[in-house]
Amino acid sequence: MKKLSTATAHGIDKLQTHQLTIGLDLGDRSSYYCVLDEAGNIVLEEKVATTPKALDTRFAAMPRSRIALETGMHSPWVSRLLSGLGHETIVAHARNVRLIGESRRKDDRLAAQTLARLARIDPQLLSPVKHRSAQAQADLTVIRARAGLVRARTALINTARGLTKSYGERLRGCNPRNMNPEKASALSPELQRALEPLLAGIESLSEQIREYNERIEQLAQESYPQVALLKQVKGVGTLIALTYLLTLEDAHRFRKSRDVGCYLGLQPGRRNSGQSQPQLHISKQGDPYLRTLLVQGAQHILGPFGADSDLRRWGLKLAERGGRSGKKRAIIGVARKLAVLLHRLWISGEVYEPLRNSRQLVPAAA
């Protein structure tokens, strides 16, 4: 990395006595930052390489300031770096900063200026978010890497099935866990030769996924004992429980357990105006992978193998109301209640009673 230019060095020296607000627009290779003084005047605008060394050199030389940046690929490590340098770091929710996201003038310089001015007026205008710690991000990366392999395996299986159907044949018993070259033994010789490397790749991916499953189980046992509290709910396994803990990270960040459902985008939107109260879809904000896992857990709870519980009974009753999408609403409703229940178990450490409400209806023995 090249050294600071003389003009930049002199500019930073002049800022040492000011209380500064900085807007930082992060790019993949380079980032643009804008520095405002107490009166809101622009005193410095420059580019800096988006690397740990370049950012550390540039912002370590500045007085302790308020720095605003948007959520994005680089925002977790950049926010940790800037906070470690003593700056007040605000990570703005990119979807909620409409002055930037919906602006007709897409420009890095203007984005940095807007971030700085909003942070100077009121940081709450940026809808600030809190990034997880480096350790939680590293552990969650193991889960996300496994999810990537699962998606790749599903795509290859669909490819193999489509190719055989287009040839007038079928792959029988396409269970992802036992897809191997032997599955092609009933196919025509030309298809066997064509699909053998593909099925071998699927088998290799399945083996790697099994290795990830073992790592996730070991990680949960060694570092996250709270997983056992969440696994009390039938339909919640190690993968769902550990993903839930790592995504939320701090149980006390929510004032009420029911706030978790909104945080994960499982709460229906509202648009009440006069006498009109339309039924809207869920917001789908928050982490999409955790939301998908909670929906899968809800499907198991409501499915034929789900254990009897108050949550299951509530969901089945909701599905019985009928309608074109009654079952879908029931699954989403159970997923939302599941998110709330897991937070309650996590923060209280209670023993889960699946039929607590039902037992309250049973009269006491004489």
mmCIF file of C-alpha atoms in Angstrom:
data_model
loop_
_atom_site.group_PDB
_atom_site.id
_atom_site.type_symbol
_atom_site.label_atom_id
_atom_site.label_comp_id
_atom_site.label_asym_id
_atom_site.label_seq_id
_atom_site.Cartn_x
_atom_site.Cartn_y
_atom_site.Cartn_z
ATOM 1 C CA MET A 1 0.000 0.000 0.000
ATOM 2 C CA LYS A 2 1.308 3.418 -0.869
ATOM 3 C CA LYS A 3 1.993 5.929 1.894
ATOM 4 C CA LEU A 4 -0.303 8.818 2.723
ATOM 5 C CA SER A 5 0.104 11.722 0.364
ATOM 6 C CA THR A 6 1.502 14.948 1.785
ATOM 7 C CA ALA A 7 -1.834 16.732 1.250
ATOM 8 C CA THR A 8 -3.733 13.981 3.078
ATOM 9 C CA ALA A 9 -1.252 13.942 5.967
ATOM 10 C CA HIS A 10 -1.526 17.714 6.388
ATOM 11 C CA GLY A 11 -5.320 17.489 6.157
ATOM 12 C CA ILE A 12 -5.463 14.870 8.909
ATOM 13 C CA ASP A 13 -3.124 16.922 11.112
ATOM 14 C CA LYS A 14 -5.517 19.875 10.894
ATOM 15 C CA LEU A 15 -8.423 17.686 12.042
ATOM 16 C CA GLN A 16 -6.923 16.666 15.370
ATOM 17 C CA THR A 17 -8.708 19.451 17.275
ATOM 18 C CA HIS A 18 -12.135 18.892 15.667
ATOM 19 C CA GLN A 19 -15.010 16.596 16.571
ATOM 20 C CA LEU A 20 -15.577 14.742 13.318
ATOM 21 C CA THR A 21 -18.332 12.725 11.664
ATOM 22 C CA ILE A 22 -17.299 10.427 8.833
ATOM 23 C CA GLY A 23 -19.347 8.666 6.187
ATOM 24 C CA LEU A 24 -17.660 5.608 4.666
ATOM 25 C CA ASP A 25 -19.071 4.081 1.472
ATOM 26 C CA LEU A 26 -17.539 0.618 1.213
ATOM 27 C CA GLY A 27 -16.577 -0.844 -2.145
ATOM 28 C CA ASP A 28 -15.067 -4.190 -3.014
ATOM 29 C CA ARG A 29 -11.661 -2.791 -3.989
ATOM 30 C CA SER A 30 -11.747 0.808 -2.807
ATOM 31 C CA SER A 31 -13.959 2.874 -0.514
ATOM 32 C CA TYR A 32 -14.858 6.562 -0.428
ATOM 33 C CA TYR A 33 -15.040 8.532 2.808
ATOM 34 C CA CYS A 34 -16.287 12.017 3.642
ATOM 35 C CA VAL A 35 -15.269 13.913 6.795
ATOM 36 C CA LEU A 36 -17.514 16.609 8.317
ATOM 37 C CA ASP A 37 -16.556 19.033 11.083
ATOM 38 C CA GLU A 38 -18.801 20.241 13.939
ATOM 39 C CA ALA A 39 -20.579 22.746 11.657
ATOM 40 C CA GLY A 40 -21.311 20.143 8.972
ATOM 41 C CA ASN A 41 -18.697 21.431 6.548
ATOM 42 C CA ILE A 42 -16.823 18.945 4.367
ATOM 43 C CA VAL A 43 -13.171 19.086 5.375
ATOM 44 C CA LEU A 44 -11.833 15.991 3.623
ATOM 45 C CA GLU A 45 -12.971 13.583 0.887
ATOM 46 C CA GLU A 46 -10.787 10.767 -0.366
ATOM 47 C CA LYS A 47 -10.603 7.168 -1.514
ATOM 48 C CA VAL A 48 -8.909 4.391 0.411
ATOM 49 C CA ALA A 49 -8.254 0.761 -0.489
ATOM 50 C CA THR A 50 -10.688 -1.692 1.125
ATOM 51 C CA THR A 51 -7.993 -3.694 2.910
ATOM 52 C CA PRO A 52 -7.300 -4.050 6.631
ATOM 53 C CA LYS A 53 -3.847 -2.476 6.317
ATOM 54 C CA ALA A 54 -5.016 0.562 4.321
ATOM 55 C CA LEU A 55 -8.017 1.267 6.564
ATOM 56 C CA ASP A 56 -5.964 0.822 9.719
ATOM 57 C CA THR A 57 -3.298 3.246 8.464
ATOM 58 C CA ARG A 58 -5.814 5.872 7.375
ATOM 59 C CA PHE A 59 -8.219 5.876 10.334
ATOM 60 C CA ALA A 60 -5.671 5.228 13.087
ATOM 61 C CA ALA A 61 -4.177 8.638 12.248
ATOM 62 C CA MET A 62 -7.531 10.401 12.708
ATOM 63 C CA PRO A 63 -8.951 11.646 16.011
ATOM 64 C CA ARG A 64 -11.639 9.466 17.589
ATOM 65 C CA SER A 65 -14.730 10.116 15.465
ATOM 66 C CA ARG A 66 -18.227 8.887 14.678
ATOM 67 C CA ILE A 67 -18.042 6.760 11.519
ATOM 68 C CA ALA A 68 -21.112 5.548 9.611
ATOM 69 C CA LEU A 69 -21.062 2.772 6.997
ATOM 70 C CA GLU A 70 -23.677 0.594 5.336
ATOM 71 C CA THR A 71 -24.260 -3.112 5.830
ATOM 72 C CA GLY A 72 -22.597 -5.224 3.177
ATOM 73 C CA MET A 73 -20.031 -7.912 2.511
ATOM 74 C CA HIS A 74 -17.150 -5.994 4.108
ATOM 75 C CA SER A 75 -19.047 -4.220 6.894
ATOM 76 C CA PRO A 76 -18.526 -6.898 9.633
ATOM 77 C CA TRP A 77 -14.733 -6.853 9.621
ATOM 78 C CA VAL A 78 -14.485 -3.125 8.817
ATOM 79 C CA SER A 79 -16.771 -2.192 11.735
ATOM 80 C CA ARG A 80 -14.721 -4.352 14.097
ATOM 81 C CA LEU A 81 -11.481 -2.771 12.842
ATOM 82 C CA LEU A 82 -12.773 0.795 13.283
ATOM 83 C CA SER A 83 -14.198 0.059 16.737
ATOM 84 C CA GLY A 84 -10.847 -1.412 17.716
ATOM 85 C CA LEU A 85 -9.235 1.911 16.766
ATOM 86 C CA GLY A 86 -11.499 3.698 19.247
ATOM 87 C CA HIS A 87 -14.005 5.181 16.796
ATOM 88 C CA GLU A 88 -17.760 5.204 17.409
ATOM 89 C CA THR A 89 -18.879 2.944 14.569
ATOM 90 C CA ILE A 90 -22.460 2.939 13.279
ATOM 91 C CA VAL A 91 -23.499 0.260 10.773
ATOM 92 C CA ALA A 92 -26.519 1.540 8.845
ATOM 93 C CA HIS A 93 -29.236 -0.828 7.641
ATOM 94 C CA ALA A 94 -28.803 -0.568 3.866
ATOM 95 C CA ARG A 95 -32.477 -1.264 3.051
ATOM 96 C CA ASN A 96 -33.719 1.409 5.457
ATOM 97 C CA VAL A 97 -31.508 4.288 4.312
ATOM 98 C CA ARG A 98 -33.776 5.417 1.487
ATOM 99 C CA LEU A 99 -31.800 8.584 0.792
ATOM 100 C CA ILE A 100 -29.093 6.266 -0.541
ATOM 101 C CA GLY A 101 -30.894 3.125 -1.682
ATOM 102 C CA GLU A 102 -33.635 4.935 -3.647
ATOM 103 C CA SER A 103 -31.532 7.838 -4.878
ATOM 104 C CA ARG A 104 -31.514 8.417 -8.628
ATOM 105 C CA ARG A 105 -27.914 9.585 -8.440
ATOM 106 C CA LYS A 106 -25.755 6.551 -7.648
ATOM 107 C CA ASP A 107 -22.385 7.939 -6.646
ATOM 108 C CA ASP A 108 -19.892 6.774 -4.021
ATOM 109 C CA ARG A 109 -19.000 10.330 -3.059
ATOM 110 C CA LEU A 110 -22.640 11.351 -2.528
ATOM 111 C CA ALA A 111 -23.343 8.140 -0.583
ATOM 112 C CA ALA A 112 -20.464 8.894 1.784
ATOM 113 C CA GLN A 113 -21.715 12.457 2.235
ATOM 114 C CA THR A 114 -25.266 11.260 2.986
ATOM 115 C CA LEU A 115 -24.039 8.735 5.554
ATOM 116 C CA ALA A 116 -21.950 11.398 7.275
ATOM 117 C CA ARG A 117 -24.777 13.964 7.397
ATOM 118 C CA LEU A 118 -27.335 11.475 8.727
ATOM 119 C CA ALA A 119 -24.900 10.262 11.385
ATOM 120 C CA ARG A 120 -24.189 13.850 12.411
ATOM 121 C CA ILE A 121 -27.886 14.741 12.788
ATOM 122 C CA ASP A 122 -29.244 11.571 14.428
ATOM 123 C CA PRO A 123 -27.712 8.058 14.208
ATOM 124 C CA GLN A 124 -31.181 6.501 14.616
ATOM 125 C CA LEU A 125 -32.029 7.732 11.117
ATOM 126 C CA LEU A 126 -29.600 5.067 9.885
ATOM 127 C CA SER A 127 -31.508 2.189 11.568
ATOM 128 C CA PRO A 128 -28.214 0.929 13.047
ATOM 129 C CA VAL A 129 -27.561 -2.792 13.245
ATOM 130 C CA LYS A 130 -25.147 -4.787 15.384
ATOM 131 C CA HIS A 131 -22.788 -7.225 13.707
ATOM 132 C CA ARG A 132 -21.940 -10.500 15.392
ATOM 133 C CA SER A 133 -18.510 -11.112 16.896
ATOM 134 C CA ALA A 134 -15.606 -12.524 14.900
ATOM 135 C CA GLN A 135 -15.855 -15.890 16.695
ATOM 136 C CA ALA A 136 -19.591 -16.210 16.051
ATOM 137 C CA GLN A 137 -19.053 -15.299 12.404
ATOM 138 C CA ALA A 138 -16.314 -17.921 12.073
ATOM 139 C CA ASP A 139 -18.519 -20.633 13.627
ATOM 140 C CA LEU A 140 -21.476 -19.599 11.487
ATOM 141 C CA THR A 141 -19.266 -19.866 8.402
ATOM 142 C CA VAL A 142 -19.034 -23.625 9.016
ATOM 143 C CA ILE A 143 -22.840 -23.847 8.825
ATOM 144 C CA ARG A 144 -23.044 -21.603 5.754
ATOM 145 C CA ALA A 145 -20.348 -23.665 3.990
ATOM 146 C CA ARG A 146 -22.380 -26.814 4.634
ATOM 147 C CA ALA A 147 -25.471 -25.091 3.229
ATOM 148 C CA GLY A 148 -23.504 -24.273 0.069
ATOM 149 C CA LEU A 149 -22.629 -27.955 -0.408
ATOM 150 C CA VAL A 150 -26.261 -28.954 0.127
ATOM 151 C CA ARG A 151 -27.400 -26.506 -2.559
ATOM 152 C CA ALA A 152 -24.736 -27.790 -4.960
ATOM 153 C CA ARG A 153 -25.768 -31.408 -4.308
ATOM 154 C CA THR A 154 -29.444 -30.607 -4.890
ATOM 155 C CA ALA A 155 -28.608 -28.901 -8.184
ATOM 156 C CA LEU A 156 -26.575 -31.914 -9.378
ATOM 157 C CA ILE A 157 -29.318 -34.381 -8.392
ATOM 158 C CA ASN A 158 -31.900 -32.330 -10.295
ATOM 159 C CA THR A 159 -29.573 -32.274 -13.293
ATOM 160 C CA ALA A 160 -29.150 -36.055 -13.226
ATOM 161 C CA ARG A 161 -32.894 -36.644 -12.922
ATOM 162 C CA GLY A 162 -33.682 -34.227 -15.732
ATOM 163 C CA LEU A 163 -31.164 -35.816 -18.087
ATOM 164 C CA THR A 164 -32.531 -39.318 -17.508
ATOM 165 C CA LYS A 165 -36.156 -38.197 -17.977
ATOM 166 C CA SER A 166 -35.308 -36.496 -21.262
ATOM 167 C CA TYR A 167 -33.934 -39.855 -22.425
ATOM 168 C CA GLY A 168 -37.142 -41.680 -21.481
ATOM 169 C CA GLU A 169 -35.687 -43.286 -18.325
ATOM 170 C CA ARG A 170 -35.700 -42.581 -14.599
ATOM 171 C CA LEU A 171 -33.318 -42.661 -11.640
ATOM 172 C CA ARG A 172 -35.059 -44.656 -8.927
ATOM 173 C CA GLY A 173 -34.853 -43.756 -5.228
ATOM 174 C CA CYS A 174 -33.196 -40.348 -5.529
ATOM 175 C CA ASN A 175 -32.436 -39.990 -1.830
ATOM 176 C CA PRO A 176 -29.633 -37.403 -1.584
ATOM 177 C CA ARG A 177 -27.900 -39.448 1.120
ATOM 178 C CA ASN A 178 -27.361 -42.546 -1.033
ATOM 179 C CA MET A 179 -26.907 -41.180 -4.533
ATOM 180 C CA ASN A 180 -23.903 -42.995 -6.056
ATOM 181 C CA PRO A 181 -22.797 -44.479 -9.414
ATOM 182 C CA GLU A 182 -24.622 -47.743 -8.553
ATOM 183 C CA LYS A 183 -27.915 -45.866 -9.004
ATOM 184 C CA ALA A 184 -27.240 -45.859 -12.749
ATOM 185 C CA SER A 185 -27.020 -49.668 -12.995
ATOM 186 C CA ALA A 186 -30.622 -49.932 -14.247
ATOM 187 C CA LEU A 187 -30.115 -47.299 -16.943
ATOM 188 C CA SER A 188 -29.059 -47.819 -20.549
ATOM 189 C CA PRO A 189 -25.295 -48.230 -21.140
ATOM 190 C CA GLU A 190 -24.906 -44.823 -22.814
ATOM 191 C CA LEU A 191 -26.632 -43.049 -19.900
ATOM 192 C CA GLN A 192 -24.504 -44.950 -17.386
ATOM 193 C CA ARG A 193 -21.329 -43.718 -19.053
ATOM 194 C CA ALA A 194 -22.633 -40.156 -19.203
ATOM 195 C CA LEU A 195 -23.881 -39.964 -15.614
ATOM 196 C CA GLU A 196 -21.174 -41.934 -13.794
ATOM 197 C CA PRO A 197 -18.893 -38.894 -13.107
ATOM 198 C CA LEU A 198 -21.937 -36.792 -12.128
ATOM 199 C CA LEU A 199 -23.201 -39.366 -9.618
ATOM 200 C CA ALA A 200 -19.667 -39.802 -8.270
ATOM 201 C CA GLY A 201 -19.555 -36.046 -7.647
ATOM 202 C CA ILE A 202 -22.877 -36.229 -5.784
ATOM 203 C CA GLU A 203 -21.526 -39.056 -3.609
ATOM 204 C CA SER A 204 -18.405 -37.006 -2.843
ATOM 205 C CA LEU A 205 -20.520 -34.003 -1.823
ATOM 206 C CA SER A 206 -22.621 -36.200 0.473
ATOM 207 C CA GLU A 207 -19.459 -37.403 2.208
ATOM 208 C CA GLN A 208 -18.283 -33.821 2.720
ATOM 209 C CA ILE A 209 -21.705 -32.861 4.101
ATOM 210 C CA ARG A 210 -21.477 -35.731 6.603
ATOM 211 C CA GLU A 211 -18.081 -34.408 7.711
ATOM 212 C CA TYR A 212 -19.599 -30.951 8.217
ATOM 213 C CA ASN A 213 -22.424 -32.507 10.255
ATOM 214 C CA GLU A 214 -19.850 -34.076 12.579
ATOM 215 C CA ARG A 215 -18.002 -30.743 12.923
ATOM 216 C CA ILE A 216 -21.249 -28.959 13.770
ATOM 217 C CA GLU A 217 -22.151 -31.552 16.406
ATOM 218 C CA GLN A 218 -18.678 -31.262 17.931
ATOM 219 C CA LEU A 219 -18.823 -27.459 17.878
ATOM 220 C CA ALA A 220 -22.185 -27.460 19.649
ATOM 221 C CA GLN A 221 -21.016 -29.865 22.360
ATOM 222 C CA GLU A 222 -17.719 -28.091 23.045
ATOM 223 C CA SER A 223 -18.659 -24.401 22.787
ATOM 224 C CA TYR A 224 -22.429 -23.938 22.933
ATOM 225 C CA PRO A 225 -24.135 -25.823 25.799
ATOM 226 C CA GLN A 226 -27.291 -23.726 25.212
ATOM 227 C CA VAL A 227 -27.985 -25.933 22.185
ATOM 228 C CA ALA A 228 -29.299 -28.617 24.553
ATOM 229 C CA LEU A 229 -31.938 -26.193 25.875
ATOM 230 C CA LEU A 230 -33.275 -25.520 22.377
ATOM 231 C CA LYS A 231 -33.206 -29.184 21.321
ATOM 232 C CA GLN A 232 -35.829 -29.950 23.957
ATOM 233 C CA VAL A 233 -38.384 -28.993 21.294
ATOM 234 C CA LYS A 234 -39.060 -31.960 19.022
ATOM 235 C CA GLY A 235 -38.312 -30.864 15.484
ATOM 236 C CA VAL A 236 -35.323 -28.734 16.486
ATOM 237 C CA GLY A 237 -31.983 -30.431 15.885
ATOM 238 C CA THR A 238 -28.411 -29.333 16.363
ATOM 239 C CA LEU A 239 -28.299 -27.499 13.032
ATOM 240 C CA ILE A 240 -31.367 -25.337 13.757
ATOM 241 C CA ALA A 241 -30.408 -24.718 17.382
ATOM 242 C CA LEU A 242 -26.793 -23.742 16.680
ATOM 243 C CA THR A 243 -27.746 -21.541 13.707
ATOM 244 C CA TYR A 244 -30.320 -19.813 15.920
ATOM 245 C CA LEU A 245 -27.766 -19.123 18.677
ATOM 246 C CA LEU A 246 -25.055 -17.880 16.326
ATOM 247 C CA THR A 247 -27.385 -15.670 14.290
ATOM 248 C CA LEU A 248 -28.927 -13.934 17.303
ATOM 249 C CA GLU A 249 -25.718 -14.309 19.414
ATOM 250 C CA ASP A 250 -26.988 -12.187 22.336
ATOM 251 C CA ALA A 251 -30.330 -13.248 23.821
ATOM 252 C CA HIS A 252 -30.642 -9.990 25.792
ATOM 253 C CA ARG A 253 -30.647 -7.796 22.687
ATOM 254 C CA PHE A 254 -34.418 -8.362 22.528
ATOM 255 C CA ARG A 255 -36.660 -6.788 25.144
ATOM 256 C CA LYS A 256 -39.370 -9.413 24.593
ATOM 257 C CA SER A 257 -39.166 -12.914 23.148
ATOM 258 C CA ARG A 258 -41.922 -12.120 20.676
ATOM 259 C CA ASP A 259 -39.653 -9.496 19.082
ATOM 260 C CA VAL A 260 -37.571 -12.324 17.596
ATOM 261 C CA GLY A 261 -40.362 -13.234 15.186
ATOM 262 C CA CYS A 262 -40.323 -9.698 13.769
ATOM 263 C CA TYR A 263 -36.519 -9.662 13.657
ATOM 264 C CA LEU A 264 -36.481 -12.802 11.499
ATOM 265 C CA GLY A 265 -39.128 -11.518 9.095
ATOM 266 C CA LEU A 266 -41.867 -13.944 10.158
ATOM 267 C CA GLN A 267 -44.350 -11.231 11.139
ATOM 268 C CA PRO A 268 -47.044 -10.219 8.598
ATOM 269 C CA GLY A 269 -46.810 -6.649 7.383
ATOM 270 C CA ARG A 270 -49.427 -4.061 8.309
ATOM 271 C CA ARG A 271 -51.008 -1.373 6.190
ATOM 272 C CA ASN A 272 -54.048 -0.130 8.095
ATOM 273 C CA SER A 273 -55.700 2.894 6.518
ATOM 274 C CA GLY A 274 -59.226 3.876 7.458
ATOM 275 C CA GLN A 275 -61.466 0.817 7.193
ATOM 276 C CA SER A 276 -58.979 -1.061 5.025
ATOM 277 C CA GLN A 277 -56.944 -3.733 6.805
ATOM 278 C CA PRO A 278 -55.521 -5.978 4.052
ATOM 279 C CA GLN A 279 -53.759 -9.224 4.955
ATOM 280 C CA LEU A 280 -50.143 -8.824 3.885
ATOM 281 C CA HIS A 281 -47.307 -11.284 3.437
ATOM 282 C CA ILE A 282 -44.552 -11.673 6.020
ATOM 283 C CA SER A 283 -41.794 -9.075 5.780
ATOM 284 C CA LYS A 284 -38.976 -11.615 5.085
ATOM 285 C CA GLN A 285 -36.462 -9.325 6.746
ATOM 286 C CA GLY A 286 -33.611 -10.682 8.800
ATOM 287 C CA ASP A 287 -31.536 -13.773 8.101
ATOM 288 C CA PRO A 288 -33.093 -15.854 5.266
ATOM 289 C CA TYR A 289 -31.222 -19.084 6.084
ATOM 290 C CA LEU A 290 -32.366 -19.182 9.714
ATOM 291 C CA ARG A 291 -35.902 -18.358 8.584
ATOM 292 C CA THR A 292 -35.754 -21.317 6.172
ATOM 293 C CA LEU A 293 -34.573 -23.651 8.942
ATOM 294 C CA LEU A 294 -37.374 -22.524 11.267
ATOM 295 C CA VAL A 295 -39.921 -23.188 8.509
ATOM 296 C CA GLN A 296 -38.445 -26.674 8.068
ATOM 297 C CA GLY A 297 -38.769 -27.233 11.816
ATOM 298 C CA ALA A 298 -42.392 -26.071 11.660
ATOM 299 C CA GLN A 299 -43.094 -28.491 8.809
ATOM 300 C CA HIS A 300 -41.772 -31.364 10.924
ATOM 301 C CA ILE A 301 -43.839 -30.289 13.943
ATOM 302 C CA LEU A 302 -47.024 -30.223 11.844
ATOM 303 C CA GLY A 303 -46.109 -33.306 9.811
ATOM 304 C CA PRO A 304 -47.077 -36.937 10.408
ATOM 305 C CA PHE A 305 -44.031 -37.577 12.605
ATOM 306 C CA GLY A 306 -44.429 -34.477 14.784
ATOM 307 C CA ALA A 307 -44.757 -35.088 18.527
ATOM 308 C CA ASP A 308 -47.934 -33.985 20.304
ATOM 309 C CA SER A 309 -47.542 -30.524 21.804
ATOM 310 C CA ASP A 310 -49.416 -27.283 22.360
ATOM 311 C CA LEU A 311 -47.524 -25.811 19.404
ATOM 312 C CA ARG A 312 -48.581 -28.642 17.083
ATOM 313 C CA ARG A 313 -52.221 -28.474 18.214
ATOM 314 C CA TRP A 314 -52.289 -24.709 17.686
ATOM 315 C CA GLY A 315 -50.857 -25.070 14.187
ATOM 316 C CA LEU A 316 -53.252 -27.853 13.177
ATOM 317 C CA LYS A 317 -56.220 -25.830 14.413
ATOM 318 C CA LEU A 318 -55.013 -22.856 12.364
ATOM 319 C CA ALA A 319 -54.686 -25.075 9.273
ATOM 320 C CA GLU A 320 -58.224 -26.410 9.762
ATOM 321 C CA ARG A 321 -59.675 -22.956 9.212
ATOM 322 C CA GLY A 322 -59.337 -23.758 5.545
ATOM 323 C CA GLY A 323 -58.796 -21.360 2.755
ATOM 324 C CA ARG A 324 -56.499 -21.608 -0.214
ATOM 325 C CA SER A 325 -53.381 -21.076 1.844
ATOM 326 C CA GLY A 326 -54.479 -22.307 5.270
ATOM 327 C CA LYS A 327 -51.641 -24.839 5.576
ATOM 328 C CA LYS A 328 -49.021 -22.300 4.490
ATOM 329 C CA ARG A 329 -50.262 -19.796 7.066
ATOM 330 C CA ALA A 330 -50.133 -22.495 9.724
ATOM 331 C CA ILE A 331 -46.514 -23.361 8.879
ATOM 332 C CA ILE A 332 -45.428 -19.718 9.007
ATOM 333 C CA GLY A 333 -47.362 -19.189 12.239
ATOM 334 C CA VAL A 334 -45.720 -22.189 13.879
ATOM 335 C CA ALA A 335 -42.282 -21.046 12.648
ATOM 336 C CA ARG A 336 -42.879 -17.636 14.252
ATOM 337 C CA LYS A 337 -44.008 -19.177 17.546
ATOM 338 C CA LEU A 338 -41.050 -21.562 17.382
ATOM 339 C CA ALA A 339 -38.648 -18.609 17.115
ATOM 340 C CA VAL A 340 -40.284 -17.029 20.174
ATOM 341 C CA LEU A 341 -40.266 -20.309 22.118
ATOM 342 C CA LEU A 342 -36.573 -20.962 21.452
ATOM 343 C CA HIS A 343 -35.661 -17.496 22.699
ATOM 344 C CA ARG A 344 -37.721 -18.047 25.841
ATOM 345 C CA LEU A 345 -35.979 -21.344 26.555
ATOM 346 C CA TRP A 346 -32.578 -19.790 25.867
ATOM 347 C CA ILE A 347 -33.007 -16.796 28.152
ATOM 348 C CA SER A 348 -34.808 -18.608 30.993
ATOM 349 C CA GLY A 349 -33.161 -22.043 30.944
ATOM 350 C CA GLU A 350 -36.555 -23.637 31.634
ATOM 351 C CA VAL A 351 -37.399 -27.291 31.099
ATOM 352 C CA TYR A 352 -39.684 -27.456 28.084
ATOM 353 C CA GLU A 353 -43.164 -28.837 28.706
ATOM 354 C CA PRO A 354 -44.774 -29.546 25.327
ATOM 355 C CA LEU A 355 -48.293 -29.860 26.760
ATOM 356 C CA ARG A 356 -48.167 -27.185 29.454
ATOM 357 C CA ASN A 357 -51.439 -25.475 28.460
ATOM 358 C CA SER A 358 -53.246 -28.799 28.082
ATOM 359 C CA ARG A 359 -52.232 -29.865 31.555
ATOM 360 C CA GLN A 360 -53.669 -26.686 32.988
ATOM 361 C CA LEU A 361 -57.069 -27.771 31.650
ATOM 362 C CA VAL A 362 -56.914 -31.136 33.406
ATOM 363 C CA PRO A 363 -58.710 -30.985 36.817
ATOM 364 C CA ALA A 364 -56.581 -31.717 39.840
ATOM 365 C CA ALA A 365 -57.041 -35.111 41.529
ATOM 366 C CA ALA A 366 -59.487 -35.113 44.444
#
